[in-house]
Tab-separated table of C-alpha atoms in Angstrom:
chain	number	residue	atom	x	y	z
A	118	MET	CA	-178.228	-208.649	1.565
A	119	ARG	CA	-181.339	-206.518	1.380
A	120	THR	CA	-181.083	-202.668	1.513
A	121	VAL	CA	-183.909	-200.783	3.252
A	122	VAL	CA	-184.511	-197.184	2.145
A	123	THR	CA	-186.467	-194.966	4.542
A	124	LEU	CA	-188.170	-191.811	3.179
A	125	MET	CA	-188.622	-188.968	5.656
A	126	VAL	CA	-190.956	-186.033	5.005
A	127	VAL	CA	-190.224	-182.960	7.049
A	128	ALA	CA	-193.349	-180.873	7.529
A	129	GLY	CA	-192.437	-178.853	10.582
A	130	CYS	CA	-193.610	-179.254	14.101
A	131	THR	CA	-197.345	-179.876	14.349
A	132	SER	CA	-197.674	-180.939	17.966
A	133	GLY	CA	-199.685	-183.904	16.806
A	134	THR	CA	-202.301	-181.847	14.957
A	135	GLU	CA	-202.366	-180.265	11.547
A	136	GLN	CA	-202.236	-176.464	11.674
A	137	PRO	CA	-204.902	-174.696	9.576
A	138	ARG	CA	-203.565	-172.662	6.748
A	139	GLU	CA	-203.967	-168.896	6.865
A	140	PRO	CA	-206.619	-167.884	4.340
A	141	ALA	CA	-205.416	-165.854	1.413
A	142	LYS	CA	-205.897	-162.133	1.916
A	143	PRO	CA	-208.199	-160.519	-0.616
A	144	SER	CA	-206.597	-157.865	-2.776
A	145	ALA	CA	-207.244	-154.330	-1.596
A	146	VAL	CA	-210.115	-152.641	-3.342
A	147	LYS	CA	-209.796	-148.889	-3.663
A	148	PRO	CA	-212.977	-146.936	-2.977
A	149	SER	CA	-214.586	-145.260	-5.933
A	150	ALA	CA	-213.521	-141.675	-6.505
A	151	ALA	CA	-217.197	-140.787	-6.668
A	152	THR	CA	-217.790	-141.966	-3.093
A	153	ARG	CA	-214.860	-140.355	-1.294
A	154	PRO	CA	-213.836	-136.721	-0.851
A	155	ALA	CA	-211.208	-135.427	-3.226
A	156	ALA	CA	-207.905	-135.051	-1.408
A	157	THR	CA	-205.749	-131.967	-1.605
A	158	PRO	CA	-202.766	-132.644	-3.888
A	159	ARG	CA	-199.634	-133.580	-1.946
A	160	PRO	CA	-197.053	-132.378	-1.194
A	161	TYR	CA	-198.348	-129.103	0.114
A	162	ASP	CA	-197.055	-125.815	-1.251
A	163	ARG	CA	-194.292	-124.539	1.006
A	164	LEU	CA	-194.480	-120.921	-0.111
A	165	PRO	CA	-197.296	-118.444	0.587
A	166	ALA	CA	-200.252	-117.761	-1.683
A	167	ARG	CA	-200.688	-114.233	-3.004
A	168	PRO	CA	-204.035	-112.583	-3.808
A	169	LEU	CA	-205.122	-111.916	-7.381
A	170	GLY	CA	-206.951	-108.942	-8.826
A	171	LYS	CA	-209.144	-106.883	-6.510
A	172	ALA	CA	-208.355	-109.208	-3.608
A	173	ALA	CA	-204.890	-107.632	-3.305
A	174	ALA	CA	-204.615	-105.048	-0.533
A	175	THR	CA	-203.956	-101.487	-1.654
A	176	GLY	CA	-203.533	-98.095	-0.021
A	177	ARG	CA	-207.278	-97.838	0.498
A	178	ASP	CA	-207.057	-100.835	2.844
A	179	SER	CA	-204.378	-99.367	5.118
A	180	VAL	CA	-206.763	-98.382	7.913
A	181	PHE	CA	-208.639	-101.673	7.601
A	182	LEU	CA	-205.430	-103.720	7.907
A	183	ARG	CA	-204.124	-101.588	10.737
A	184	LYS	CA	-207.309	-102.225	12.704
A	185	ALA	CA	-207.218	-105.908	11.790
A	186	PHE	CA	-203.736	-106.427	13.158
A	187	ALA	CA	-203.964	-104.036	16.099
A	188	SER	CA	-204.739	-107.072	18.228
A	189	SER	CA	-202.505	-110.125	18.011
A	190	VAL	CA	-203.362	-113.027	15.753
A	191	PRO	CA	-203.643	-116.423	17.516
A	192	ALA	CA	-200.520	-117.687	19.276
A	193	GLY	CA	-198.165	-119.540	16.954
A	194	TYR	CA	-199.161	-117.516	13.877
A	195	GLN	CA	-197.613	-114.360	12.487
A	196	VAL	CA	-198.986	-111.173	10.993
A	197	PRO	CA	-198.440	-111.622	7.235
A	198	PRO	CA	-196.775	-109.225	4.784
A	199	VAL	CA	-199.349	-107.003	3.081
A	200	ASP	CA	-198.811	-108.684	-0.298
A	201	GLU	CA	-199.972	-112.010	1.159
A	202	VAL	CA	-203.280	-110.681	2.534
A	203	ALA	CA	-206.399	-111.417	0.460
A	204	VAL	CA	-209.228	-108.964	1.130
A	205	ILE	CA	-212.446	-110.971	0.790
A	206	HIS	CA	-214.969	-108.278	1.626
A	207	ARG	CA	-214.650	-104.519	2.150
A	208	LEU	CA	-217.570	-103.223	4.202
A	209	ASN	CA	-216.049	-99.764	4.444
A	210	ALA	CA	-212.612	-98.227	4.898
A	211	GLU	CA	-212.233	-99.799	8.340
A	212	THR	CA	-214.152	-103.081	8.367
A	213	GLY	CA	-214.432	-106.275	6.351
A	214	GLU	CA	-213.028	-109.810	6.051
A	215	LEU	CA	-209.590	-111.055	5.029
A	216	ALA	CA	-207.560	-114.265	4.842
A	217	TRP	CA	-204.104	-115.561	4.012
A	218	MET	CA	-202.178	-118.831	3.631
A	219	PRO	CA	-198.444	-118.760	4.495
A	220	ASP	CA	-198.187	-122.243	2.961
A	221	GLY	CA	-200.469	-124.813	1.378
A	222	ARG	CA	-201.473	-126.326	4.706
A	223	THR	CA	-201.936	-123.307	6.984
A	224	PHE	CA	-204.637	-120.629	6.871
A	225	CYS	CA	-205.800	-117.610	8.837
A	226	TYR	CA	-209.113	-115.784	8.535
A	227	GLY	CA	-210.017	-112.454	10.086
A	228	MET	CA	-213.261	-110.532	10.510
A	229	VAL	CA	-213.075	-106.858	11.482
A	230	ARG	CA	-216.082	-104.946	12.742
A	231	GLU	CA	-216.649	-101.701	14.615
A	232	GLY	CA	-214.812	-101.966	17.913
A	233	TYR	CA	-213.438	-105.489	17.585
A	234	SER	CA	-211.718	-108.039	15.367
A	235	ALA	CA	-211.697	-111.844	15.428
A	236	PHE	CA	-209.197	-114.262	13.928
A	237	ARG	CA	-209.314	-117.976	13.270
A	238	CYS	CA	-206.110	-119.779	12.247
A	239	GLY	CA	-205.329	-123.446	11.783
A	240	ARG	CA	-204.240	-126.236	9.506
A	241	LEU	CA	-206.353	-127.758	6.781
A	242	PRO	CA	-207.789	-131.201	7.591
A	243	GLU	CA	-205.987	-134.203	6.119
A	244	GLU	CA	-209.147	-135.271	4.305
A	245	ALA	CA	-211.125	-132.804	2.246
A	246	PRO	CA	-214.602	-132.158	3.738
A	247	ALA	CA	-216.102	-132.584	0.250
A	248	PRO	CA	-214.828	-132.646	-3.330
A	249	GLY	CA	-213.298	-129.288	-4.157
A	250	LEU	CA	-213.481	-127.982	-0.584
A	251	LEU	CA	-210.574	-127.527	1.804
A	252	PHE	CA	-212.168	-126.020	4.917
A	253	THR	CA	-215.574	-124.856	6.147
A	254	HIS	CA	-216.415	-122.789	9.222
A	255	ARG	CA	-219.994	-122.350	10.386
A	256	GLY	CA	-219.581	-118.701	11.282
A	257	ASP	CA	-218.773	-116.001	13.796
A	258	SER	CA	-221.289	-113.524	15.120
A	259	ASP	CA	-221.323	-110.187	13.326
A	260	ARG	CA	-222.098	-107.913	16.247
A	261	VAL	CA	-224.324	-104.909	15.774
A	262	THR	CA	-223.392	-101.437	16.960
A	263	SER	CA	-226.881	-100.865	18.400
A	264	GLU	CA	-228.084	-103.098	21.223
A	265	ASP	CA	-231.624	-101.917	20.469
A	266	ASP	CA	-231.859	-104.114	17.372
A	267	PRO	CA	-230.666	-107.661	18.282
A	268	ASP	CA	-232.558	-109.149	15.329
A	269	GLU	CA	-229.979	-107.560	13.035
A	270	VAL	CA	-227.172	-109.752	14.398
A	271	ARG	CA	-225.792	-111.968	11.622
A	272	ASN	CA	-223.314	-114.834	11.412
A	273	VAL	CA	-220.515	-114.876	8.845
A	274	SER	CA	-219.449	-118.249	7.410
A	275	PHE	CA	-215.990	-118.849	5.976
A	276	VAL	CA	-215.025	-121.444	3.337
A	277	ILE	CA	-211.810	-122.307	1.494
A	278	ALA	CA	-212.275	-124.008	-1.869
A	279	GLU	CA	-209.981	-125.262	-4.594
A	280	GLY	CA	-209.948	-122.175	-6.716
A	281	GLY	CA	-209.657	-120.552	-10.056
A	282	PRO	CA	-211.179	-117.565	-11.821
A	283	GLN	CA	-214.730	-118.992	-11.687
A	284	ARG	CA	-217.137	-117.242	-9.366
A	285	PHE	CA	-219.229	-118.807	-6.620
A	286	ASP	CA	-222.850	-117.870	-6.068
A	287	HIS	CA	-226.066	-119.081	-4.462
A	288	VAL	CA	-228.252	-121.626	-6.210
A	289	LYS	CA	-231.814	-121.483	-4.827
A	290	ARG	CA	-230.771	-119.030	-2.136
A	291	SER	CA	-232.470	-119.370	1.243
A	292	LYS	CA	-234.384	-116.318	2.392
A	293	GLY	CA	-232.163	-114.054	4.437
A	294	MET	CA	-228.851	-115.269	2.981
A	295	GLU	CA	-226.646	-112.460	1.698
A	296	VAL	CA	-224.397	-112.468	-1.370
A	297	VAL	CA	-221.217	-114.545	-1.525
A	298	HIS	CA	-217.967	-112.595	-1.245
A	299	GLN	CA	-214.748	-114.140	-2.477
A	300	ALA	CA	-211.048	-113.636	-3.067
A	301	VAL	CA	-208.678	-115.792	-5.112
A	302	ALA	CA	-205.055	-116.417	-4.155
A	303	ARG	CA	-202.363	-118.288	-6.081
A	304	PHE	CA	-199.352	-120.248	-4.874
A	305	PRO	CA	-196.046	-120.061	-6.779
A	306	SER	CA	-196.762	-123.606	-8.003
A	307	GLY	CA	-199.759	-122.230	-9.912
A	308	ARG	CA	-202.354	-123.839	-7.642
A	309	MET	CA	-205.171	-121.487	-6.645
A	310	VAL	CA	-207.558	-121.319	-3.720
A	311	THR	CA	-210.706	-119.269	-3.192
A	312	PHE	CA	-211.658	-117.722	0.155
A	313	LEU	CA	-215.424	-117.298	0.579
A	314	THR	CA	-217.610	-115.524	3.122
A	315	PHE	CA	-221.387	-115.229	3.288
A	316	ASP	CA	-223.658	-114.136	6.104
A	317	TYR	CA	-227.126	-114.981	7.336
A	318	PRO	CA	-229.385	-113.897	10.230
A	319	GLU	CA	-228.466	-115.345	13.594
A	320	ARG	CA	-232.115	-116.152	14.140
A	321	GLY	CA	-235.428	-116.042	12.321
A	322	TRP	CA	-234.068	-117.128	8.947
A	323	GLU	CA	-235.694	-119.657	6.638
A	324	LEU	CA	-233.635	-122.540	5.285
A	325	ASP	CA	-234.279	-124.096	1.897
A	326	PRO	CA	-232.834	-127.642	2.254
A	327	GLU	CA	-231.995	-127.653	-1.456
A	328	ALA	CA	-230.176	-124.330	-1.369
A	329	GLU	CA	-226.477	-124.482	-2.132
A	330	ILE	CA	-223.521	-122.413	-3.240
A	331	CYS	CA	-221.792	-123.467	-6.451
A	332	ARG	CA	-218.877	-122.427	-8.599
A	333	SER	CA	-219.956	-121.103	-11.996
A	334	ASP	CA	-218.828	-124.305	-13.730
A	335	ARG	CA	-220.768	-126.373	-11.112
A	336	ALA	CA	-217.643	-128.448	-10.474
A	337	VAL	CA	-217.719	-127.449	-6.785
A	338	CYS	CA	-220.921	-127.092	-4.750
A	339	PHE	CA	-221.784	-127.162	-1.061
A	340	PRO	CA	-224.958	-126.598	1.000
A	341	SER	CA	-225.505	-122.994	1.967
A	342	GLU	CA	-226.959	-124.195	5.258
A	343	PRO	CA	-224.471	-122.847	7.803
A	344	VAL	CA	-223.372	-126.113	9.353
A	345	PRO	CA	-219.791	-127.455	9.531
A	346	TYR	CA	-218.746	-130.558	7.590
């Protein structure tokens, strides 16, 4: 008696045709650190930053701060305690620029001039606009008190940079650009940020395309041309 052995190969249902195999996925290649903006360290600081040195508000700033907060800050944001306000620029006893960060993600910037004040508050972008930078704002009009001299109207730009004690200044300054004002604030974690303002004529100014603003160690630079990133 002969025994017949049948071998069966189970290969799944093919509906009469062989299914193509899915090609192997290439391994993810991370972009070079030199070609992508540096990201802000996560997680964000949950506590407020406090100003260092001359940026801290004192009794001489009482009138300035009172004028600044006489009008409400944008909806959803609160007037900060005085010890959280960084004074970036003191024009006189009643006018200037200031900023604060109630946490590592949120910022507010204020500009106070004769007869009015303007505030801009928001959250930092998820991606840094450029290595070492956290936020850039093209500028708000610095109104003049005399309508007879419209050419004197200037715009004030605002920048937040990863900070430290190093100073920022113009490199190959464009004609008409004023000095850079700054204030450093530190979070309880030890991380520091620098608030920067600089102004330029609203019209009739000459741009040097190579002009930029850099930190003294040249680790952080950005074009001084007043355009947003």
